[in-house]
Each structure stands twice: as structure tokens, then as C-alpha cells.
mmCIF file of C-alpha atoms and ligand atoms in Angstrom:
data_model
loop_
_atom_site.group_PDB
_atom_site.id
_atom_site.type_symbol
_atom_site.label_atom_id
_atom_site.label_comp_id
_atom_site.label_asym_id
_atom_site.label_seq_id
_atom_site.Cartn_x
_atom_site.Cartn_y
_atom_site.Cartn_z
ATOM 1 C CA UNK X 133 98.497 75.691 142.581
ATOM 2 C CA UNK X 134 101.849 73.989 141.518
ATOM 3 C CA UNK X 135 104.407 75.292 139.686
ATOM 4 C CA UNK X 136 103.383 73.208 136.676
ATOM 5 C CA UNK X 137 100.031 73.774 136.714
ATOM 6 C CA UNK X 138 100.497 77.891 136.604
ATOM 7 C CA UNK X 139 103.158 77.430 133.333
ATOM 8 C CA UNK X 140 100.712 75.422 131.443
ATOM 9 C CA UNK X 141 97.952 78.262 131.872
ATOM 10 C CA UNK X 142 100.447 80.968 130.338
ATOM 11 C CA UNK X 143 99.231 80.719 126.525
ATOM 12 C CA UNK X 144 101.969 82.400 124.196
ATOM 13 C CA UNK X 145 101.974 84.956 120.916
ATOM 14 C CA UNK X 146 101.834 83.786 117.943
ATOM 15 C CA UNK X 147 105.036 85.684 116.536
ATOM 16 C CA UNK X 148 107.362 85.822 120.009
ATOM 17 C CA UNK X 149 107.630 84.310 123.728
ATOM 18 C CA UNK X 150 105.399 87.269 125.486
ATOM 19 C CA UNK X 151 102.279 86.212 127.121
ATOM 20 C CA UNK X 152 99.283 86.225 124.879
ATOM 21 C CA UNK X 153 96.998 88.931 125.648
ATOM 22 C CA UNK X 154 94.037 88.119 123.344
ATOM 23 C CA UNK X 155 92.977 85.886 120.851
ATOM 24 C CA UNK X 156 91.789 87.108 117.168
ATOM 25 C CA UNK X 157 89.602 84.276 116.152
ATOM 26 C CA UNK X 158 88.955 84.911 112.578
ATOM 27 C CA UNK X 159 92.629 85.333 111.972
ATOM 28 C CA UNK X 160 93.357 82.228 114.399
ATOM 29 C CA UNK X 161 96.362 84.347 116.296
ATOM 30 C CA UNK X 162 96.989 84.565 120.323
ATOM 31 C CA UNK X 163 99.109 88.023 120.451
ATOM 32 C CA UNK X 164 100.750 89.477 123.001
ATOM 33 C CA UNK X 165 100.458 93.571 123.395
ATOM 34 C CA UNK X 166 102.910 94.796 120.691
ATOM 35 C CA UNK X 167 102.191 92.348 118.302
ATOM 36 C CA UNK X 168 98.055 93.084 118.768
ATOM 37 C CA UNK X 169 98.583 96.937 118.104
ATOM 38 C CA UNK X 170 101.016 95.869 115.081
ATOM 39 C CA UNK X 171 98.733 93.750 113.534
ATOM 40 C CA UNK X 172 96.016 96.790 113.700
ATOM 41 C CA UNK X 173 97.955 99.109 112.376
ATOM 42 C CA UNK X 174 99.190 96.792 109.444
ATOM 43 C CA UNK X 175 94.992 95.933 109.034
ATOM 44 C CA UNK X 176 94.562 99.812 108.796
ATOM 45 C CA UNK X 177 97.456 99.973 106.273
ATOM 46 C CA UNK X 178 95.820 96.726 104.250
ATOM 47 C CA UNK X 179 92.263 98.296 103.917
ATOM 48 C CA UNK X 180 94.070 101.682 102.682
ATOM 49 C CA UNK X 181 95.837 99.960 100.298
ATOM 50 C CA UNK X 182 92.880 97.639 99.311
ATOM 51 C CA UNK X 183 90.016 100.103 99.054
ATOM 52 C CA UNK X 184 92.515 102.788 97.884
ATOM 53 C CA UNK X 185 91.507 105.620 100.564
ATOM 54 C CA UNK X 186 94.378 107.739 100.647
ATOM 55 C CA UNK X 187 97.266 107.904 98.115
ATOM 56 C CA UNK X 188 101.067 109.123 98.822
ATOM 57 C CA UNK X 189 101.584 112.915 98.959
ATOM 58 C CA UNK X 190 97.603 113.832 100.259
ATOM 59 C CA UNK X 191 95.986 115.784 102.696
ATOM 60 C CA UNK X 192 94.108 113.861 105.034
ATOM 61 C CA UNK X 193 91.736 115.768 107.664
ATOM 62 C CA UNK X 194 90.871 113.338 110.484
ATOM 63 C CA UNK X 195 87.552 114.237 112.437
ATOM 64 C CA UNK X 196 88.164 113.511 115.915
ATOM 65 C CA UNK X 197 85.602 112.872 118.787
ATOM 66 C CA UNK X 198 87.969 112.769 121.869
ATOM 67 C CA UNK X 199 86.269 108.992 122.019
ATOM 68 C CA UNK X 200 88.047 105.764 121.437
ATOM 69 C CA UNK X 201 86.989 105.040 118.241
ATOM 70 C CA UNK X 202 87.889 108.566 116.316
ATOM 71 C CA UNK X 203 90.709 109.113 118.640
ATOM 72 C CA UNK X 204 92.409 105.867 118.235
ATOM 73 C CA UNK X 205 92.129 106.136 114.179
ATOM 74 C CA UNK X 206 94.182 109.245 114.776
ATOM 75 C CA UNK X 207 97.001 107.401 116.766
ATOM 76 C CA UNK X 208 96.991 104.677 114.051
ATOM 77 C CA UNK X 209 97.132 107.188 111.057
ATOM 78 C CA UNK X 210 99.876 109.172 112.452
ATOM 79 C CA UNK X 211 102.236 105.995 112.723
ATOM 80 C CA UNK X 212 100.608 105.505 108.771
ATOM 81 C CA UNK X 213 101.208 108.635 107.480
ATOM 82 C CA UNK X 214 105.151 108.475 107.970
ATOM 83 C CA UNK X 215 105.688 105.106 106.467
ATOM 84 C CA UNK X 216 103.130 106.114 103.605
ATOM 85 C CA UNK X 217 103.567 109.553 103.295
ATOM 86 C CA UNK X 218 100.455 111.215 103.601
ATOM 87 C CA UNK X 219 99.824 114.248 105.274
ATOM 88 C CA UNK X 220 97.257 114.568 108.269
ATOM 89 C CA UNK X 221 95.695 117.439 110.281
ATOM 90 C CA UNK X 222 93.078 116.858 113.301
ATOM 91 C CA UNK X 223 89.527 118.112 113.306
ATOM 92 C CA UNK X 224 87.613 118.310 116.648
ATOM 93 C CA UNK X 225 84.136 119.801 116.841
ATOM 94 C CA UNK X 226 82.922 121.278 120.465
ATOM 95 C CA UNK X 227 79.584 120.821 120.082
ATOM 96 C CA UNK X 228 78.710 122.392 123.126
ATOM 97 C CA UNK X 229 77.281 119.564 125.328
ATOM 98 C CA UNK X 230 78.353 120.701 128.570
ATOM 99 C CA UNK X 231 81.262 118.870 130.585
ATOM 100 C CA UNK X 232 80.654 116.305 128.305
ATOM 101 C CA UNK X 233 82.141 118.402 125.629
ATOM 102 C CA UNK X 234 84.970 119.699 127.407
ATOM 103 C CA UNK X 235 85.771 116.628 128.330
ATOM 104 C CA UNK X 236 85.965 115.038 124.451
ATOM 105 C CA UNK X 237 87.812 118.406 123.746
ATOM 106 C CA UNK X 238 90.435 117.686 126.123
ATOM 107 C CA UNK X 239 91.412 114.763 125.151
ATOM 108 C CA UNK X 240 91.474 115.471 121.879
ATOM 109 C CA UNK X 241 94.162 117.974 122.487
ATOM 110 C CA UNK X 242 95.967 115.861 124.989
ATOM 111 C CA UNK X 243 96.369 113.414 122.438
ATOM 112 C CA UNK X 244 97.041 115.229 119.310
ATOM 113 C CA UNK X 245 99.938 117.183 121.246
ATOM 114 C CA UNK X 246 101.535 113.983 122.101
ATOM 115 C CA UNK X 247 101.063 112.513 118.667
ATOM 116 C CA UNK X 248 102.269 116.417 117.447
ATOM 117 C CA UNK X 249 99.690 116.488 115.543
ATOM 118 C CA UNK X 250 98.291 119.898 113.997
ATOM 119 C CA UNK X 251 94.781 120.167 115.334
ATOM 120 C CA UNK X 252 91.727 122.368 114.158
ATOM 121 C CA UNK X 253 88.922 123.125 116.874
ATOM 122 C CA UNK X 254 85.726 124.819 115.996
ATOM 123 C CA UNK X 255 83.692 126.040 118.491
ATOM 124 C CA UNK X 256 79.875 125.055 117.426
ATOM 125 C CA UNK X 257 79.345 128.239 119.951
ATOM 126 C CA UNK X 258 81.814 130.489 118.802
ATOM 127 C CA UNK X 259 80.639 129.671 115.171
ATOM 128 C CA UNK X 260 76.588 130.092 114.886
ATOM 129 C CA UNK X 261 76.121 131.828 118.508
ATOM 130 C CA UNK X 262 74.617 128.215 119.453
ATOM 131 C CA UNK X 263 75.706 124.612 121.035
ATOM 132 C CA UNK X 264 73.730 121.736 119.908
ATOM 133 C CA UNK X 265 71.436 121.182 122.526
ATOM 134 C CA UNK X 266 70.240 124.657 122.055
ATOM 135 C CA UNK X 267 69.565 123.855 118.172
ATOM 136 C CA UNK X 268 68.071 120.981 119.153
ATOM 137 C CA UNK X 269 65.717 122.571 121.954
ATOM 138 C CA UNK X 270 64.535 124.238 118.796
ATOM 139 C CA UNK X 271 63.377 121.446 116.069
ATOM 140 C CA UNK X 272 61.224 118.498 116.772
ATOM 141 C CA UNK X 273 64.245 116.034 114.378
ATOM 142 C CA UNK X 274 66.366 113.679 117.162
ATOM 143 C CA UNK X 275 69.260 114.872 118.639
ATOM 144 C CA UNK X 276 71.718 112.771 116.525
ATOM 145 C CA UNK X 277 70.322 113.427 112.966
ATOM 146 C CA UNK X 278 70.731 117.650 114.069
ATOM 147 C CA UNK X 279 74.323 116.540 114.851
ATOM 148 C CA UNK X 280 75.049 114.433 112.419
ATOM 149 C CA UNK X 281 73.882 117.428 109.706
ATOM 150 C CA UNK X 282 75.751 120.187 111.695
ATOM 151 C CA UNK X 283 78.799 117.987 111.563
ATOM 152 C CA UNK X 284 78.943 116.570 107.825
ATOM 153 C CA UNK X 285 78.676 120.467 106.906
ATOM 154 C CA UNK X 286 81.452 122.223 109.500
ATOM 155 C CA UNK X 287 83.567 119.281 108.549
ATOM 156 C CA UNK X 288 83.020 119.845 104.511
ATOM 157 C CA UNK X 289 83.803 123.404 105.726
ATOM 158 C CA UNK X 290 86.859 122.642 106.996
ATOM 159 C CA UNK X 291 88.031 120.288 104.714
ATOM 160 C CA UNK X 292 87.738 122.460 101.384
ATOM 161 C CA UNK X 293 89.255 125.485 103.330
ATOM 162 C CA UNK X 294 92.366 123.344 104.401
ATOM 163 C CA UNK X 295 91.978 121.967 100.314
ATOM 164 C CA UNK X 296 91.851 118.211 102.197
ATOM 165 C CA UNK X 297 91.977 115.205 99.912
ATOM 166 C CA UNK X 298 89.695 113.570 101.795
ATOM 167 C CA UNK X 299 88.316 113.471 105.206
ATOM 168 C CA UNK X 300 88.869 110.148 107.326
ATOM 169 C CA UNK X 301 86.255 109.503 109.876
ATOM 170 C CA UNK X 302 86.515 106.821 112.607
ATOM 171 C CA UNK X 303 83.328 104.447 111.802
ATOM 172 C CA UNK X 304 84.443 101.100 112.357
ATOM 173 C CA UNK X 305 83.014 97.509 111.087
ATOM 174 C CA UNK X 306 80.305 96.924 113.948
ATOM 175 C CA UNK X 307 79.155 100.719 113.493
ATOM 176 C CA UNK X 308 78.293 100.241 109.947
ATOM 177 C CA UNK X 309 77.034 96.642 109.346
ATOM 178 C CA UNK X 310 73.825 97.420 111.368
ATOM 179 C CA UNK X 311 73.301 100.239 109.337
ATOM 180 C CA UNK X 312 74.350 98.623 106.568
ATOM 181 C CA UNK X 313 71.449 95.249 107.128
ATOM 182 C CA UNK X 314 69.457 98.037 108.501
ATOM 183 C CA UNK X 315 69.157 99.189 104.660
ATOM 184 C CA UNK X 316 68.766 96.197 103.335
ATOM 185 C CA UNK X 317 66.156 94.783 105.267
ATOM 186 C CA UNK X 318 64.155 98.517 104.540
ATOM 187 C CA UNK X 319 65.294 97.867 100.792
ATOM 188 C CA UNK X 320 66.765 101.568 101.254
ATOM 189 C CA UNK X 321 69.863 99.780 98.635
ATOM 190 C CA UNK X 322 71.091 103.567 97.923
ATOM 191 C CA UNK X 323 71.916 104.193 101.611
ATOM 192 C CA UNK X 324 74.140 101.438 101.670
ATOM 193 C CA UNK X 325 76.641 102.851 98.943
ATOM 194 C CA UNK X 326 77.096 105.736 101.476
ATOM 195 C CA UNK X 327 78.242 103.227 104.289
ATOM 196 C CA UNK X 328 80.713 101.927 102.323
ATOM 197 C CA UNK X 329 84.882 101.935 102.847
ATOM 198 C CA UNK X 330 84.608 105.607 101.112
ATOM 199 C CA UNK X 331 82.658 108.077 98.986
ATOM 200 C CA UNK X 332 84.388 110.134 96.203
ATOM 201 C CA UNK X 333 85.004 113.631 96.053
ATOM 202 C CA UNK X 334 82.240 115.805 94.336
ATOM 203 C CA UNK X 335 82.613 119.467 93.281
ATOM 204 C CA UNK X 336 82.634 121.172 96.659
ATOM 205 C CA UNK X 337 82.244 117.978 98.184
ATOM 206 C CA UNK X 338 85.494 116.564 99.664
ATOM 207 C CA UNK X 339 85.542 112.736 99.864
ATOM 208 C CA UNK X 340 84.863 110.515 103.001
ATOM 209 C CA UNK X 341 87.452 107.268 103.749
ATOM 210 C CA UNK X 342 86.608 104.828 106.529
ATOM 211 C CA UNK X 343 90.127 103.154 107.348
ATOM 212 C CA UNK X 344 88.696 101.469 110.434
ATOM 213 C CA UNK X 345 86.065 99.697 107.766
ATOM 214 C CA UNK X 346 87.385 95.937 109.018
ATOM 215 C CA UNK X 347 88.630 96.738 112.613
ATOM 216 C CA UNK X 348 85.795 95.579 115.091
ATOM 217 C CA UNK X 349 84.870 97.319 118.090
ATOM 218 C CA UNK X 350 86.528 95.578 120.790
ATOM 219 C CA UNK X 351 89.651 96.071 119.129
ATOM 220 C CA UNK X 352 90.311 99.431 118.931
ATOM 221 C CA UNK X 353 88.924 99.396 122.779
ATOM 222 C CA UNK X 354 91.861 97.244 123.252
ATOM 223 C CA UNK X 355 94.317 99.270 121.094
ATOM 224 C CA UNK X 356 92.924 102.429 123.039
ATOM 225 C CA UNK X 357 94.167 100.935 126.101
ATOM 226 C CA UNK X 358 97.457 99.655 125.479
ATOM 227 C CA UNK X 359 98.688 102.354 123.737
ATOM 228 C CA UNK X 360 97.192 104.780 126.849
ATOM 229 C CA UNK X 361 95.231 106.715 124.679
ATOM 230 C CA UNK X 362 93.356 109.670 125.977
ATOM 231 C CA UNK X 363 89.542 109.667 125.543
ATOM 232 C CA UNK X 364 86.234 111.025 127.048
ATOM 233 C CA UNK X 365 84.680 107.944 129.098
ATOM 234 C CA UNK X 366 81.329 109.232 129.148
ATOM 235 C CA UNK X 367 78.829 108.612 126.624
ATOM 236 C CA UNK X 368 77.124 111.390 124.970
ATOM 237 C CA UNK X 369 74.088 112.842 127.197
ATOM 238 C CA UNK X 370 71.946 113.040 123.943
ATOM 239 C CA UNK X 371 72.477 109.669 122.707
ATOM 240 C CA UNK X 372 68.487 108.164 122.503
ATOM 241 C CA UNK X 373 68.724 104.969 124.681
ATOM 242 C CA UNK X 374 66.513 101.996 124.020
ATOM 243 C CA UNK X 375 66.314 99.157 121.794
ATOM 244 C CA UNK X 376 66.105 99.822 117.722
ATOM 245 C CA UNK X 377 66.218 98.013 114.840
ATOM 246 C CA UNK X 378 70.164 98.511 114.932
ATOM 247 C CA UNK X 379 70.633 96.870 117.992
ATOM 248 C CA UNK X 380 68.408 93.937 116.866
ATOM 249 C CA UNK X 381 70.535 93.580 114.197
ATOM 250 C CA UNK X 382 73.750 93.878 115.976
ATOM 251 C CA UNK X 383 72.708 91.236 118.108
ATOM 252 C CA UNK X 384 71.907 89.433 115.477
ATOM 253 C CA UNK X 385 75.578 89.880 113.664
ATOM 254 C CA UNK X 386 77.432 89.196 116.927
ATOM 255 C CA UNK X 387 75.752 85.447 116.796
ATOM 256 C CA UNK X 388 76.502 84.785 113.314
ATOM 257 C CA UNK X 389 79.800 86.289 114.028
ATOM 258 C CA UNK X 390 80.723 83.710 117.415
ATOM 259 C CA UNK X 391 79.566 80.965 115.241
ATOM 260 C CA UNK X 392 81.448 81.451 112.456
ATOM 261 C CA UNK X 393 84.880 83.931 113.027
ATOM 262 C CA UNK X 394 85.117 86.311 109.864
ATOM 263 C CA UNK X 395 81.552 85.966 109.133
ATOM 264 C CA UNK X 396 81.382 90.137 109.465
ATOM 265 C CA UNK X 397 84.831 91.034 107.731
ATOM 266 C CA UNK X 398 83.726 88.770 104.659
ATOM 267 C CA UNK X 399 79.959 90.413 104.516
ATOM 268 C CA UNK X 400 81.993 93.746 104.842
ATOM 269 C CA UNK X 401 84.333 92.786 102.202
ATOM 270 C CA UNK X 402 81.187 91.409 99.632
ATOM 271 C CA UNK X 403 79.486 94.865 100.368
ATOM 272 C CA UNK X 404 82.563 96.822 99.205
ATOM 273 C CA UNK X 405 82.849 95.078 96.157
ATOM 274 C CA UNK X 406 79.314 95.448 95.082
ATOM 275 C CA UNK X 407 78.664 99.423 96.176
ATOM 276 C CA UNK X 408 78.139 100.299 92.549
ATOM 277 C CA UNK X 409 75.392 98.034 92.700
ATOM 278 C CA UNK X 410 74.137 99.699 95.332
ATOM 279 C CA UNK X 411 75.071 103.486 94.462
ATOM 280 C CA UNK X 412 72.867 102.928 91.256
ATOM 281 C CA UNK X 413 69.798 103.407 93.929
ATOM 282 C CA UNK X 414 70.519 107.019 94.164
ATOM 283 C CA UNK X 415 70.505 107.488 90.431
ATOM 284 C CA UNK X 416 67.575 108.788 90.774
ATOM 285 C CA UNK X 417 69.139 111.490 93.454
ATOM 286 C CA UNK X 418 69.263 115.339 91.696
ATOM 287 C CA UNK X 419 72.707 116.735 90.429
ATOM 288 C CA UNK X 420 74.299 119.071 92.882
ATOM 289 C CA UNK X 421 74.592 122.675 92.540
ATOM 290 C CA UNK X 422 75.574 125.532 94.871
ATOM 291 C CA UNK X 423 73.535 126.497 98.130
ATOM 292 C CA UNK X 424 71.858 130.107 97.189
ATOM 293 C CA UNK X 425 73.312 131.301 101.116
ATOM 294 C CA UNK X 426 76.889 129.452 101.026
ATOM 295 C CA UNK X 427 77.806 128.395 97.988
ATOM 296 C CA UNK X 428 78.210 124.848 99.117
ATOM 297 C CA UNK X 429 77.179 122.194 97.382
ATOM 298 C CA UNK X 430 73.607 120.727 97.851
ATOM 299 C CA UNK X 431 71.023 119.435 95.576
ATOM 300 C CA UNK X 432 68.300 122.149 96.571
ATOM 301 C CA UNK X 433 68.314 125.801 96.498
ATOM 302 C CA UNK X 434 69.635 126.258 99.881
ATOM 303 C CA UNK X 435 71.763 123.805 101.960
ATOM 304 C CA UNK X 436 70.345 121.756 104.795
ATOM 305 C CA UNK X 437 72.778 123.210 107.322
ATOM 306 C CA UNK X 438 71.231 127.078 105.807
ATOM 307 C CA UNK X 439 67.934 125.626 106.449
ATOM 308 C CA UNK X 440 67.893 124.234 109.982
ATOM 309 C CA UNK X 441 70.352 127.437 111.043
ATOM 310 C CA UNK X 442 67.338 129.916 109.455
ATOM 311 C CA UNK X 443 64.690 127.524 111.108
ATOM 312 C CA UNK X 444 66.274 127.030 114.559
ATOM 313 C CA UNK X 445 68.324 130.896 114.618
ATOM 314 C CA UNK X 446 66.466 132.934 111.987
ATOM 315 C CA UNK X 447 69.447 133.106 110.088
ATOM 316 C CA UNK X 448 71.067 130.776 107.480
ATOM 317 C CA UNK X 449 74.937 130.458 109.061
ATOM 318 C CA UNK X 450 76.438 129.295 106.186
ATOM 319 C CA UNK X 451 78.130 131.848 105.080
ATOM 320 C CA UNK X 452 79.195 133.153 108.303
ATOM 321 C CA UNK X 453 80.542 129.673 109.258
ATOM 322 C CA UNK X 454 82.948 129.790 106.322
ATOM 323 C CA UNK X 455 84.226 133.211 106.939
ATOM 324 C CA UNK X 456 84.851 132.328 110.718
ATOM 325 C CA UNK X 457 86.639 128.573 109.895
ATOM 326 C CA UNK X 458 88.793 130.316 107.466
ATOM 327 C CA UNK X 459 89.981 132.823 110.307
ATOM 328 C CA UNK X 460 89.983 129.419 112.614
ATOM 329 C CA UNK X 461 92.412 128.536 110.122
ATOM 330 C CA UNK X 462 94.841 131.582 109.131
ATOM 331 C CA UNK X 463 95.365 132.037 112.976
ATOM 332 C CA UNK X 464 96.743 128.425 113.567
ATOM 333 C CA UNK X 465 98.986 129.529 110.395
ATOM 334 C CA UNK X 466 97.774 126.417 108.684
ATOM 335 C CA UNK X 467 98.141 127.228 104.527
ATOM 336 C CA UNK X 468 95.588 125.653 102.653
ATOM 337 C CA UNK X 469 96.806 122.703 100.304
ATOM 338 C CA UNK X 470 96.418 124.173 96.849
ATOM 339 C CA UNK X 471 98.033 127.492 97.613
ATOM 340 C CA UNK X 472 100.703 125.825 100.178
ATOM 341 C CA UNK X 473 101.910 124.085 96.783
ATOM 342 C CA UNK X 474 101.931 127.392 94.438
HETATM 343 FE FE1 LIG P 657 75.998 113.911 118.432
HETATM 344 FE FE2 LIG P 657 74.240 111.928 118.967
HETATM 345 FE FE3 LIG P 657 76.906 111.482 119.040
HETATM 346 FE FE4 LIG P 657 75.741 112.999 120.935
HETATM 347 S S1 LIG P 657 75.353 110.797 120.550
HETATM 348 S S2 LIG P 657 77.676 113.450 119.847
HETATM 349 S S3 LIG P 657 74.168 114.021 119.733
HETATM 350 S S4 LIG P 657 75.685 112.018 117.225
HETATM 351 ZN ZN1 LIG P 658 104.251 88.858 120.462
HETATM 352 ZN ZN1 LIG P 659 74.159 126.859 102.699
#
């Protein structure tokens, strides 16, 4: 190949002479490696500031996974919280899955010691005697919705011992949207409200943010890589393989999306603005009260987490789970918020 063949090929960034490393359709921009992990974090910073997750002077816990998605909204958030001046602490949950586990635990700490960022592990183990697949060798409900309970309550736990603001999670824009039409097409409308860019604070209840609400997929693979971020490669030995309705409809999404750029940030966007709409289908939901075991919020008599621990254990863990993430706590010699600022 010539000389002046090879220059022509070399396509450059938008903003400076580097080679461009990728194109970002919807935003027509060819960027080269600094200027594509700028222009997430400033997209991070924008849906902040536009959905108002986090305000100046919080406590933000960050549930980590130790996989790209979770792991990489750490990385972001710790560049964030400096320039916006929020405070953040890691959450990692080992669930117990074997080497997978260890693995996701790893890197967890690998990163959040580079990033020097204060990190809380609970041991699913060390906290109910039990590791997921043993709980879920015990019930007949899919792996996933076990987890996905287990998890919402150790990382309320957590949160309202460490008197968080809010808990950020790591659910990005192609994560949600099939969930989201998913919904729609079962005319479930109050589910949607709960997919949203956040969900307010209740009594007992801390809040949920979703700062990667407009960042798709393939770029935070991307940002994972450039900025040689540590994460577990593997995929989760539970996860239910197959084709569902989700992956219809992601399929679906990724079409409209390659035929018209945007299309998913701008359904996103319309969903944000109209999840009052859509939170009115839960009016009919009950008002919360305590948990009879744990004193956590829930709107029957006993939690869910008491109930599938006293189904799958014979006892309700609730309480004992609190007691044990507040020692979790004292011995990292982390101060929870409200007291820290007596
Ligand atoms: Fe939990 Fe399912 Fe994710 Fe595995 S794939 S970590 S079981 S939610
Ligand atoms: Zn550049
Ligand atoms: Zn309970």
C-alpha cells in the first residue's frame, strides 16, 4: 500500500490530531481515546445534573459487581465526586458463587484500592450461614429474582447503616429499555416508574440513582478497556440462557437504533419525563410499614428477604443481617453519615 493511500485511512478526533478510535453516531463525533472517556464522564456528569441524582455534600454508596458495567460507574464517579463534591463509598456483595465470586470480589478490591476508594464487602456466607446457590437449591423462584431480592435488601442494609443519600447502581441504557418495552408491551405501566433514572427515598428506604441511564453498553465496554479497568470476565454461572422476551426486544431496539442514531437516548429521555405517569400504576400499591422480624420497611407484615431466609433457612435473617453489617461497618472504622456530622 502507498504512502498516500495508508494517510488517507487514518480518520481523526473530532476535538484534536489523535487517531480516531470510535465513532459515536448519535452525537456525530470520531474520538480518539481521551477524548471518548471525557465525553463519558461529562455524559455521566450531564444525566446527574439533568435527572438531579446526587446533590453536592451527599453520601453516595455505589454497589459494585467486579463486572464492567458496576465497576466502570465506580471509576467514573470517583473522577465525579471531586469536581462535584459528593462523597462515595463502594459496596461489593460475595454472593458465594464459587470462583466466579472470588473472582468479581477481586477485582472489586483491585480497583477500588487504586481508585482509593473506601470499600464495604459483605460476605452473603458470613452473613446468613448461606451463598446463593445454596438458597436457591432451596426454592423453586429463578436464580436471578432470589438474587436480585437478597441484594436490594443487604444493599438497603448497608445503605441506612452508612446513613447513604442514595445508592447508585450500574444499570445502563440497553439494560433497562428491554425491561422498560418489556412493561409496556405486558401493560405492567407501574414497573416502568421503577426503571427509571432514580427512585426517591422512602422511610427506611434509601433512594436508587442510575447515572449510567444514557450510556449504552458498548461504551462503557470501551471505557472499561481504555482506562484498564479490572473486572471478572466470566459471566455469572446462574444466569438462565436462552431467548426471552427481553432479548426479542433488544433486538428489536438495536434495529431501530442502527437506523436511526439516538433513537434509544430520546425514548430514554421521553420515559424519564413521563415516570409520574407511570408511577400512578402503583397507586394502588399498600403504604409501607416496618417488617415484624427487622424493622425494615415492607408493605406486609414481614419483609420478603425475612420470608425467603425463614422458608429456605428456617430462620428470618433480618435481624441478624443488620447486627452483623453494622459490625462489617464499625471494624472498617467507617462513621455513619448522620452521626459523622454531630
Ligand atoms: Fe445474581 Fe443472576 Fe446476576 Fe448471577 S446472573 S449475579 S444470579 S442476578
Ligand atoms: Zn481527541
Ligand atoms: Zn425483615
Amino acid at each position: 500500500m502507498s504512502e498516500k493511500t495508508a494517510a488517507t485511512k487514518v480518520i481523526k478526533c473530532s476535538f484534536c490530531d489523535e487517531q480516531a478510535v470510535t465513532v459515536i453516531r448519535y452525537a456525530k463525533l470520531r474520538l480518539c481515546r481521551k477524548h471518548f472517556t471525557d465525553f463519558i464522564v461529562r455524559k455521566v456528569r450531564r444525566s446527574i445534573e439533568r435527572y438531579r441524582l446526587i446533590e453536592s455534600g451527599w453520601r453516595v454508596l455505589v454497589a459494585v459487581s467486579g463486572g464492567k458495567d458496576s465497576n466502570s460507574l465506580l471509576h467514573i464517579l470517583a473522577k465525579l465526586s471531586k469536581e462535584m463534591n459528593f462523597e462515595i463509598i463502594a459496596l461489593h456483595i460475595d454472593l458465594g458463587i464459587g470462583e466466579y465470586s472470588k473472582k468479581s470480589r477481586e477485582a472489586v478490591e483491585k480497583l477500588c484500592k487504586g481508585l482509593g476508594v473506601p470499600l464495604v464487602v459483605v460476605d452473603l456466607r458470613e452473613l446468613i450461614g448461606a451463598g446463593l446457590p445454596d438458597i436457591v437449591a432451596r426454592t423453586r423462584r429463578p436464580a436471578c429474582s432470589v438474587c436480585g431480592l437478597i441484594k436490594r435488601y443487604v444493599i438497603n442494609v448497608v445503605g441506612v447503616e452508612l446513613g447513604a443519600n442514595v445508592v447508585a447502581l450500574g444499570h445502563h441504557l440497553d439494560d433497562l429499555l428491554p425491561y422498560i418495552f418489556k412493561n409496556f408491551i405486558l401493560q405492567n405501566l407501574g414497573e416502568i416508574s421503577k426503571l427509571g433514572p432514580k427512585t426517591e427515598s422512602d422511610e427506611g428506604l434509601i433512594g436508587r440513582v442510575r447515572p449510567l441511564y444514557e450510556v449504552f453498553e458498548s461504551e462503557l465496554a470501551l471505557y472499561a478497556t481504555f482506562e484498564s479497568i479490572p473486572v471478572v470476565d466470566e459471566t455469572c454461572p446462574l444466569t438462565i440462557r436462552g431467548r426471552s422476551l427481553e432479548s426479542e426486544v433488544r433486538d428489536f431496539l438495536e434495529r431501530l437504533e442502527s437506523r436511526s442514531p439516538g433513537f434509544k437516548i430520546g425514548f430514554a429521555r421521553s420515559i424519564a419525563r413521563n415516570i409520574d405517569f407511570y408511577r400512578r400504576g402503583l397507586a394502588s400499591s399498600k403504604p409501607l410499614r416496618r417488617c415484624a422480624y427487622c424493622g425494615m420497611p415492607t408493605s406486609e407484615d414481614v419483609c420478603a428477604f425475612c420470608k425467603l431466609t425463614e422458608r429456605t433457612l428456617g430462620k428470618p435473617m433480618g435481624p441478624i443481617v443488620r447486627e452483623k453489617v453494622r459490625k462489617v461497618i464499625a471494624s472498617l472504622g467507617l462513621v455513619r453519615k448522620s452521626e459523622a456530622s454531630n
